[in-house]
Amino acid sequence: MMETKSVGIIGIGTYVPEKVMTNKDLERIVDTSDEWIVERTGIQERRIAAPDMATSDLASRAAQKALDDAGVTAEEIDLIIVATATPDMFFPSTACLVQANIKAVNAAAFDLAAGCSGFVYAMVTGSQFIKAGLYKKILVIGAECLSRILDWTDRNTCVLFGDGAGAAVLAETDPGYGILGSQLGADGSGGDLLKLPGGGSRNPATGETVSLRMHFVHMNGNEVFKFAVKIMGEAANKALEDAGLSAADVDCLIPHQANIRIIQSAAKRLKLPMDKVMINVNKYGNTSAASIPIALEEAVHGGKIKQGDNVVLVGFGAGLTWASAVIKWGKEANINC
Ligand SMILES: CC(C)(COP(=O)(O)OP(=O)(O)OC[C@H]1O[C@@H](n2cnc3c(N)ncnc32)[C@H](O)[C@@H]1OP(=O)(O)O)[C@@H](O)C(=O)NCCC(=O)NCCS
């Protein structure tokens, strides 16, 4: 049987906007309290993009940092995949805007829509091109300006989300390192639970769609919560199974940062102590497709992830979707560096 290539992350970078919005700030906007938000979600503050910045701006900054971290030039990139639910516009794709910004003149580019699971979907998708021998270096980015699609009069949703971007450079790694296993999943029958109903071909923008607030996030929080609690442990276990590992082999879990209670219950289901779980939802809220790469970067550069560690990424989101991957961390093992 032909030996398949090992593919991993050889550089990672993030960008979050400077502006911090605290729970106290939100108390002045909607009927909520710092206590409620912290107790129910674990979120203390989130970042909000400056008015003149859009998703491609955040994505481009994160991408440049990932390139620098990998020691790779923009010209070496063969493909850019941007996972986002908040593209700058319908078209051109945000990936094309990033390609122009960072001058990745040799790269193909496309966006991928898988909600908060988007980064892991993009990473697994991108890795296939390298395994197949079609491309050598790929930029995968999760980037969001969720503040632009939040209904700032709806306390059920506006307290939960934030803006940010995270990017990773994928390349071939030494055998045994990189992505060892993964699972991508979807259940479109749950699409109504988390959606932005206005502006697409179903409900094109009109004065009525605006007045009905259809251009904002609509969410059934309780149902999404139940789905998340169930799927996080299941999906992580599926990726571990695919890698021939079990939860006992996990050194670090990088869960989608939506709600501390969802993260805790996922860790419990996997019987993982919380010191093996990366948490930064307190600082950024739910940054959707950006949340996993932002958490991963903080864990890597903060020393929580070491060479040879088994790292599990797991996310869930609109679609409904879920995605998980097991990575044997080994940047220095990269054969192309
Ligand atoms: C949204 C979420 C935090 C709500 O927490 P919860 O403990 O389930 O709270 P409930 O929905 O039961 O609401 C309890 C009460 O708090 C109120 N409430 C909701 N948001 C509030 C806020 N920001 N401040 C104060 N009260 C709030 C509700 O109106 C409700 O009041 P009522 O009982 O008078 O109707 C939780 O369901 C959640 O995290 N869901 C998953 C969301 C998610 O991850 N989405 C992204 C997926 S990628």
Short mmCIF file of C-alpha atoms and ligand atoms in Angstrom, two decimals:
data_model
loop_
_atom_site.label_atom_id
_atom_site.label_comp_id
_atom_site.label_asym_id
_atom_site.label_seq_id
_atom_site.Cartn_x
_atom_site.Cartn_y
_atom_site.Cartn_z
CA MET A 1 0.00 0.00 0.00
CA MET A 2 1.27 3.50 -0.80
CA GLU A 3 2.44 5.43 2.27
CA THR A 4 0.32 8.58 2.70
CA LYS A 5 1.95 11.89 3.52
CA SER A 6 1.74 13.31 7.05
CA VAL A 7 0.38 16.85 7.15
CA GLY A 8 0.56 19.26 10.04
CA ILE A 9 0.65 22.88 11.17
CA ILE A 10 4.08 24.49 10.72
CA GLY A 11 3.14 28.04 11.76
CA ILE A 12 0.25 29.76 13.49
CA GLY A 13 -0.79 33.37 14.05
CA THR A 14 -3.75 35.36 15.30
CA TYR A 15 -5.14 38.84 15.31
CA VAL A 16 -7.76 40.26 17.64
CA PRO A 17 -9.00 43.85 17.51
CA GLU A 18 -7.70 46.23 20.16
CA LYS A 19 -11.10 47.38 21.37
CA VAL A 20 -12.26 45.46 24.44
CA MET A 21 -15.96 45.32 25.30
CA THR A 22 -16.54 44.19 28.90
CA ASN A 23 -19.71 42.78 30.44
CA LYS A 24 -20.05 46.10 32.28
CA ASP A 25 -20.11 47.85 28.88
CA LEU A 26 -22.92 45.48 27.84
CA GLU A 27 -24.90 46.32 30.97
CA ARG A 28 -25.27 49.79 29.47
CA ILE A 29 -26.63 48.39 26.16
CA VAL A 30 -29.04 45.59 27.14
CA ASP A 31 -30.77 44.32 30.27
CA THR A 32 -28.02 42.01 31.50
CA SER A 33 -25.40 41.77 34.22
CA ASP A 34 -21.77 40.82 34.54
CA GLU A 35 -22.81 38.12 37.05
CA TRP A 36 -25.31 36.51 34.65
CA ILE A 37 -22.91 36.45 31.73
CA VAL A 38 -19.97 35.09 33.75
CA GLU A 39 -22.05 32.46 35.52
CA ARG A 40 -23.92 31.23 32.42
CA THR A 41 -21.12 31.52 29.84
CA GLY A 42 -17.73 32.19 31.45
CA ILE A 43 -17.29 35.24 29.21
CA GLN A 44 -15.84 38.40 30.81
CA GLU A 45 -14.97 40.44 27.74
CA ARG A 46 -14.73 40.25 23.95
CA ARG A 47 -13.00 42.20 21.17
CA ILE A 48 -14.82 44.42 18.70
CA ALA A 49 -13.38 45.33 15.30
CA ALA A 50 -12.81 49.01 14.48
CA PRO A 51 -15.45 50.45 12.12
CA ASP A 52 -13.02 50.56 9.19
CA MET A 53 -12.00 46.90 9.56
CA ALA A 54 -13.72 43.90 8.02
CA THR A 55 -13.13 40.16 8.25
CA SER A 56 -10.48 40.12 5.49
CA ASP A 57 -8.44 42.71 7.42
CA LEU A 58 -8.40 40.59 10.57
CA ALA A 59 -7.72 37.47 8.49
CA SER A 60 -4.82 39.08 6.59
CA ARG A 61 -3.09 40.14 9.79
CA ALA A 62 -3.43 36.68 11.32
CA ALA A 63 -2.24 35.14 8.03
CA GLN A 64 0.91 37.29 7.95
CA LYS A 65 1.75 36.28 11.51
CA ALA A 66 1.27 32.60 10.65
CA LEU A 67 3.57 32.97 7.63
CA ASP A 68 6.23 34.64 9.80
CA ASP A 69 5.87 31.94 12.44
CA ALA A 70 6.31 29.24 9.78
CA GLY A 71 9.17 31.06 8.04
CA VAL A 72 7.27 30.80 4.78
CA THR A 73 6.78 33.58 2.21
CA ALA A 74 3.38 34.51 0.81
CA GLU A 75 4.53 33.45 -2.68
CA GLU A 76 5.07 29.90 -1.43
CA ILE A 77 1.40 29.50 -0.51
CA ASP A 78 -0.53 27.32 -2.98
CA LEU A 79 -4.02 27.69 -1.52
CA ILE A 80 -5.88 29.91 0.93
CA ILE A 81 -9.05 28.68 2.60
CA VAL A 82 -10.96 31.16 4.76
CA ALA A 83 -13.59 29.72 7.07
CA THR A 84 -16.06 32.44 7.96
CA ALA A 85 -19.72 33.15 8.59
CA THR A 86 -19.10 36.87 8.23
CA PRO A 87 -17.40 37.42 4.85
CA ASP A 88 -16.69 41.02 3.84
CA MET A 89 -19.39 40.53 1.18
CA PHE A 90 -21.07 37.70 -0.77
CA PHE A 91 -18.42 37.91 -3.45
CA PRO A 92 -15.55 38.13 -4.07
CA SER A 93 -14.67 35.57 -1.41
CA THR A 94 -12.83 36.75 1.68
CA ALA A 95 -10.04 34.32 0.73
CA CYS A 96 -9.49 36.25 -2.52
CA LEU A 97 -9.34 39.53 -0.58
CA VAL A 98 -6.75 38.01 1.76
CA GLN A 99 -4.79 36.65 -1.22
CA ALA A 100 -4.53 40.19 -2.60
CA ASN A 101 -3.72 41.75 0.79
CA ILE A 102 -0.84 39.44 1.62
CA LYS A 103 0.26 39.14 -2.02
CA ALA A 104 0.02 35.36 -2.17
CA VAL A 105 0.16 35.61 -5.93
CA ASN A 106 0.51 31.87 -6.54
CA ALA A 107 -2.39 30.81 -4.34
CA ALA A 108 -5.83 29.55 -5.28
CA ALA A 109 -8.43 30.85 -2.84
CA PHE A 110 -11.90 30.00 -1.62
CA ASP A 111 -14.16 30.45 1.40
CA LEU A 112 -15.68 27.64 3.40
CA ALA A 113 -18.94 27.90 5.35
CA ALA A 114 -19.25 25.56 8.32
CA GLY A 115 -20.06 28.00 11.12
CA CYS A 116 -17.94 27.67 14.24
CA SER A 117 -16.60 24.29 13.00
CA GLY A 118 -15.13 26.13 10.01
CA PHE A 119 -11.45 26.18 10.98
CA VAL A 120 -11.26 22.43 11.56
CA TYR A 121 -13.28 21.82 8.37
CA ALA A 122 -10.79 24.03 6.49
CA MET A 123 -7.78 22.37 8.05
CA VAL A 124 -8.98 18.86 7.22
CA THR A 125 -10.00 19.95 3.71
CA GLY A 126 -6.66 21.70 3.09
CA SER A 127 -4.65 18.74 4.34
CA GLN A 128 -6.19 16.52 1.63
CA PHE A 129 -4.62 18.65 -1.14
CA ILE A 130 -1.19 18.13 0.43
CA LYS A 131 -1.75 14.41 1.01
CA ALA A 132 -2.80 14.07 -2.63
CA GLY A 133 0.41 15.79 -3.77
CA LEU A 134 -1.41 18.68 -5.44
CA TYR A 135 -0.16 21.44 -3.14
CA LYS A 136 2.73 21.90 -0.70
CA LYS A 137 1.79 24.84 1.51
CA ILE A 138 -1.70 25.97 2.45
CA LEU A 139 -3.01 28.79 4.60
CA VAL A 140 -6.16 27.98 6.55
CA ILE A 141 -7.81 30.85 8.33
CA GLY A 142 -10.80 31.21 10.66
CA ALA A 143 -11.89 34.85 10.77
CA GLU A 144 -15.02 36.65 11.92
CA CYS A 145 -16.50 40.10 12.44
CA LEU A 146 -19.52 38.81 14.33
CA SER A 147 -20.17 42.21 15.89
CA ARG A 148 -21.54 43.26 12.48
CA ILE A 149 -24.32 40.65 12.47
CA LEU A 150 -25.36 40.83 16.12
CA ASP A 151 -28.65 42.32 17.21
CA TRP A 152 -27.43 44.69 19.91
CA THR A 153 -30.96 44.80 21.35
CA ASP A 154 -31.09 41.00 21.88
CA ARG A 155 -29.46 40.02 25.19
CA ASN A 156 -29.84 36.32 24.32
CA THR A 157 -27.20 36.59 21.62
CA CYS A 158 -25.24 39.85 21.70
CA VAL A 159 -23.39 39.01 24.92
CA LEU A 160 -21.97 35.77 23.52
CA PHE A 161 -19.84 36.68 20.52
CA GLY A 162 -16.68 38.58 19.59
CA ASP A 163 -14.40 39.40 16.65
CA GLY A 164 -11.01 37.88 15.77
CA ALA A 165 -8.95 35.74 13.42
CA GLY A 166 -6.56 32.81 13.57
CA ALA A 167 -4.46 31.32 10.78
CA ALA A 168 -2.28 28.27 10.29
CA VAL A 169 0.18 27.17 7.60
CA LEU A 170 -0.19 23.51 6.64
CA ALA A 171 2.65 21.49 5.13
CA GLU A 172 4.03 17.97 5.02
CA THR A 173 5.57 16.86 8.32
CA ASP A 174 7.68 13.92 9.43
CA PRO A 175 5.77 10.62 9.49
CA GLY A 176 3.86 10.17 12.74
CA TYR A 177 3.38 13.92 13.27
CA GLY A 178 0.63 16.25 12.16
CA ILE A 179 -3.04 15.36 11.72
CA LEU A 180 -3.46 11.75 12.84
CA GLY A 181 -7.25 11.55 12.68
CA SER A 182 -10.36 13.62 12.13
CA GLN A 183 -14.11 13.69 11.82
CA LEU A 184 -16.32 16.14 9.95
CA GLY A 185 -20.07 16.00 10.51
CA ALA A 186 -23.30 17.79 9.73
CA ASP A 187 -27.00 17.63 10.53
CA GLY A 188 -28.76 20.12 8.28
CA SER A 189 -32.11 19.35 9.89
CA GLY A 190 -30.92 21.54 12.78
CA GLY A 191 -30.23 24.53 10.54
CA ASP A 192 -33.03 26.61 12.03
CA LEU A 193 -31.41 26.59 15.48
CA LEU A 194 -28.71 29.05 14.51
CA LYS A 195 -29.06 31.18 11.42
CA LEU A 196 -28.91 34.55 9.74
CA PRO A 197 -32.12 34.45 7.69
CA GLY A 198 -31.89 37.69 5.71
CA GLY A 199 -29.85 38.83 2.75
CA GLY A 200 -29.49 35.55 0.88
CA SER A 201 -31.48 34.21 -2.08
CA ARG A 202 -34.30 33.02 0.23
CA ASN A 203 -34.93 36.43 1.78
CA PRO A 204 -33.11 39.07 -0.26
CA ALA A 205 -32.60 42.39 1.48
CA THR A 206 -35.66 44.64 1.53
CA GLY A 207 -36.90 47.32 3.87
CA GLU A 208 -39.08 44.60 5.42
CA THR A 209 -36.20 42.15 6.07
CA VAL A 210 -34.37 44.99 7.77
CA SER A 211 -37.32 45.97 9.94
CA LEU A 212 -37.89 42.30 10.85
CA ARG A 213 -34.24 42.18 12.01
CA MET A 214 -33.55 39.28 9.64
CA HIS A 215 -29.96 40.38 8.99
CA PHE A 216 -28.90 39.43 12.50
CA VAL A 217 -28.00 36.16 14.25
CA HIS A 218 -31.07 34.20 15.35
CA MET A 219 -30.44 31.40 17.82
CA ASN A 220 -32.27 28.88 19.96
CA GLY A 221 -29.68 28.91 22.74
CA ASN A 222 -31.06 26.01 24.77
CA GLU A 223 -31.25 23.61 21.83
CA VAL A 224 -27.79 24.59 20.60
CA PHE A 225 -26.48 24.04 24.12
CA LYS A 226 -27.93 20.50 24.27
CA PHE A 227 -26.52 19.66 20.85
CA ALA A 228 -23.10 21.04 21.78
CA VAL A 229 -22.83 19.10 25.03
CA LYS A 230 -23.66 15.85 23.22
CA ILE A 231 -21.55 16.34 20.11
CA MET A 232 -18.29 17.67 21.59
CA GLY A 233 -17.40 14.44 23.40
CA GLU A 234 -18.69 12.23 20.57
CA ALA A 235 -16.76 14.08 17.87
CA ALA A 236 -13.54 14.16 19.89
CA ASN A 237 -13.82 10.40 20.45
CA LYS A 238 -14.44 9.77 16.72
CA ALA A 239 -11.25 11.64 15.77
CA LEU A 240 -9.30 9.79 18.46
CA GLU A 241 -10.64 6.47 17.16
CA ASP A 242 -9.60 7.50 13.64
CA ALA A 243 -6.10 8.18 14.99
CA GLY A 244 -5.98 4.86 16.84
CA LEU A 245 -5.85 6.68 20.19
CA SER A 246 -8.13 7.09 23.19
CA ALA A 247 -9.00 9.99 25.50
CA ALA A 248 -6.28 8.79 27.91
CA ASP A 249 -3.67 9.73 25.26
CA VAL A 250 -4.80 13.38 25.03
CA ASP A 251 -2.31 15.98 26.28
CA CYS A 252 -4.31 19.06 25.37
CA LEU A 253 -7.91 19.65 24.30
CA ILE A 254 -8.64 22.76 22.23
CA PRO A 255 -12.43 23.04 22.29
CA HIS A 256 -14.49 25.63 20.44
CA GLN A 257 -14.79 28.52 22.88
CA ALA A 258 -18.54 29.12 23.06
CA ASN A 259 -19.44 28.62 26.69
CA ILE A 260 -17.40 27.43 29.68
CA ARG A 261 -20.21 25.07 30.72
CA ILE A 262 -20.16 23.33 27.33
CA ILE A 263 -16.36 22.98 27.57
CA GLN A 264 -16.53 21.58 31.10
CA SER A 265 -19.13 19.01 30.16
CA ALA A 266 -17.09 17.93 27.11
CA ALA A 267 -14.03 17.49 29.33
CA LYS A 268 -16.11 15.49 31.80
CA ARG A 269 -17.43 13.20 29.08
CA LEU A 270 -13.86 12.61 27.91
CA LYS A 271 -12.71 12.17 31.54
CA LEU A 272 -10.05 14.84 30.97
CA PRO A 273 -8.83 17.01 33.86
CA MET A 274 -9.44 20.72 33.23
CA ASP A 275 -5.68 21.47 33.30
CA LYS A 276 -5.48 19.65 29.95
CA VAL A 277 -8.15 21.91 28.46
CA MET A 278 -7.39 25.27 26.83
CA ILE A 279 -9.81 27.99 27.85
CA ASN A 280 -9.83 31.62 26.75
CA VAL A 281 -13.57 32.17 26.22
CA ASN A 282 -13.35 34.59 29.17
CA LYS A 283 -11.22 37.00 27.09
CA TYR A 284 -12.74 36.74 23.62
CA GLY A 285 -16.25 35.26 23.87
CA ASN A 286 -17.31 33.07 20.96
CA THR A 287 -15.34 34.13 17.88
CA SER A 288 -16.93 31.35 15.79
CA ALA A 289 -14.50 30.02 13.15
CA ALA A 290 -11.65 31.99 14.76
CA SER A 291 -12.07 30.51 18.22
CA ILE A 292 -10.15 27.24 17.79
CA PRO A 293 -7.07 28.74 16.07
CA ILE A 294 -6.96 31.60 18.59
CA ALA A 295 -7.06 29.10 21.46
CA LEU A 296 -4.54 26.83 19.73
CA GLU A 297 -2.08 29.67 19.16
CA GLU A 298 -2.31 30.74 22.78
CA ALA A 299 -1.72 27.16 23.94
CA VAL A 300 1.26 26.69 21.59
CA HIS A 301 2.99 30.01 22.20
CA GLY A 302 2.05 29.97 25.90
CA GLY A 303 3.86 26.65 26.38
CA LYS A 304 0.74 24.57 27.11
CA ILE A 305 1.45 22.41 24.05
CA LYS A 306 4.87 20.80 23.66
CA GLN A 307 6.64 18.90 20.93
CA GLY A 308 5.10 15.43 20.58
CA ASP A 309 1.87 16.24 22.44
CA ASN A 310 -1.41 14.78 21.25
CA VAL A 311 -3.70 17.75 20.70
CA VAL A 312 -7.43 17.39 20.04
CA LEU A 313 -9.36 20.18 18.32
CA VAL A 314 -13.14 19.95 18.49
CA GLY A 315 -15.87 22.35 17.46
CA PHE A 316 -19.58 22.63 16.69
CA GLY A 317 -21.67 25.29 15.07
CA ALA A 318 -24.27 26.53 12.64
CA GLY A 319 -25.37 24.04 10.03
CA LEU A 320 -25.51 22.22 12.31
CA THR A 321 -21.93 21.08 11.93
CA TRP A 322 -19.19 19.55 14.01
CA ALA A 323 -15.53 18.82 13.37
CA SER A 324 -12.65 17.31 15.27
CA ALA A 325 -9.02 16.48 14.64
CA VAL A 326 -6.11 14.90 16.51
CA ILE A 327 -2.72 16.47 15.89
CA LYS A 328 0.62 15.08 17.07
CA TRP A 329 2.28 18.44 17.62
CA GLY A 330 5.70 18.70 16.02
CA LYS A 331 6.47 21.93 14.29
CA GLU A 332 10.21 21.30 14.43
CA ALA A 333 9.71 17.91 12.85
CA ASN A 334 8.61 19.61 9.63
CA ILE A 335 10.62 18.21 6.76
CA ASN A 336 10.15 21.32 4.64
CA CYS A 337 11.57 23.79 7.19
C1 LIG B 1 -27.42 31.20 25.49
C2 LIG B 1 -27.11 30.53 26.80
C3 LIG B 1 -25.88 31.15 27.44
C4 LIG B 1 -28.30 30.71 27.73
O1 LIG B 1 -28.01 30.16 28.99
P1 LIG B 1 -29.11 29.33 29.77
O2 LIG B 1 -28.54 28.98 31.09
O3 LIG B 1 -29.52 28.19 28.87
O4 LIG B 1 -30.25 30.36 29.94
P2 LIG B 1 -31.75 30.26 29.42
O5 LIG B 1 -31.79 30.27 27.94
O6 LIG B 1 -32.40 29.12 30.12
O7 LIG B 1 -32.32 31.63 29.91
C5 LIG B 1 -32.56 31.86 31.28
C6 LIG B 1 -33.07 33.27 31.44
O8 LIG B 1 -32.00 34.18 31.26
C7 LIG B 1 -32.42 35.22 30.38
N1 LIG B 1 -31.27 35.74 29.66
C8 LIG B 1 -30.81 35.39 28.44
N2 LIG B 1 -29.74 36.12 28.12
C9 LIG B 1 -29.50 36.92 29.17
C10 LIG B 1 -28.54 37.89 29.43
N3 LIG B 1 -27.55 38.20 28.55
N4 LIG B 1 -28.57 38.54 30.61
C11 LIG B 1 -29.51 38.27 31.51
N5 LIG B 1 -30.49 37.36 31.31
C12 LIG B 1 -30.47 36.69 30.15
C13 LIG B 1 -33.44 34.58 29.49
O9 LIG B 1 -34.26 35.58 28.94
C14 LIG B 1 -34.15 33.68 30.45
O10 LIG B 1 -35.08 34.46 31.15
P3 LIG B 1 -36.58 33.91 31.41
O11 LIG B 1 -36.38 32.65 32.19
O12 LIG B 1 -37.19 35.02 32.17
O13 LIG B 1 -37.13 33.68 30.05
C15 LIG B 1 -26.89 29.01 26.61
O14 LIG B 1 -28.09 28.39 26.25
C16 LIG B 1 -25.85 28.72 25.58
O15 LIG B 1 -24.67 28.97 25.76
N6 LIG B 1 -26.24 28.09 24.46
C17 LIG B 1 -25.32 27.75 23.40
C18 LIG B 1 -25.09 28.96 22.54
C19 LIG B 1 -23.91 28.80 21.63
O16 LIG B 1 -22.92 28.24 21.98
N7 LIG B 1 -24.04 29.32 20.42
C20 LIG B 1 -23.04 29.33 19.46
C21 LIG B 1 -22.88 28.02 18.83
S1 LIG B 1 -21.46 27.99 17.82
#
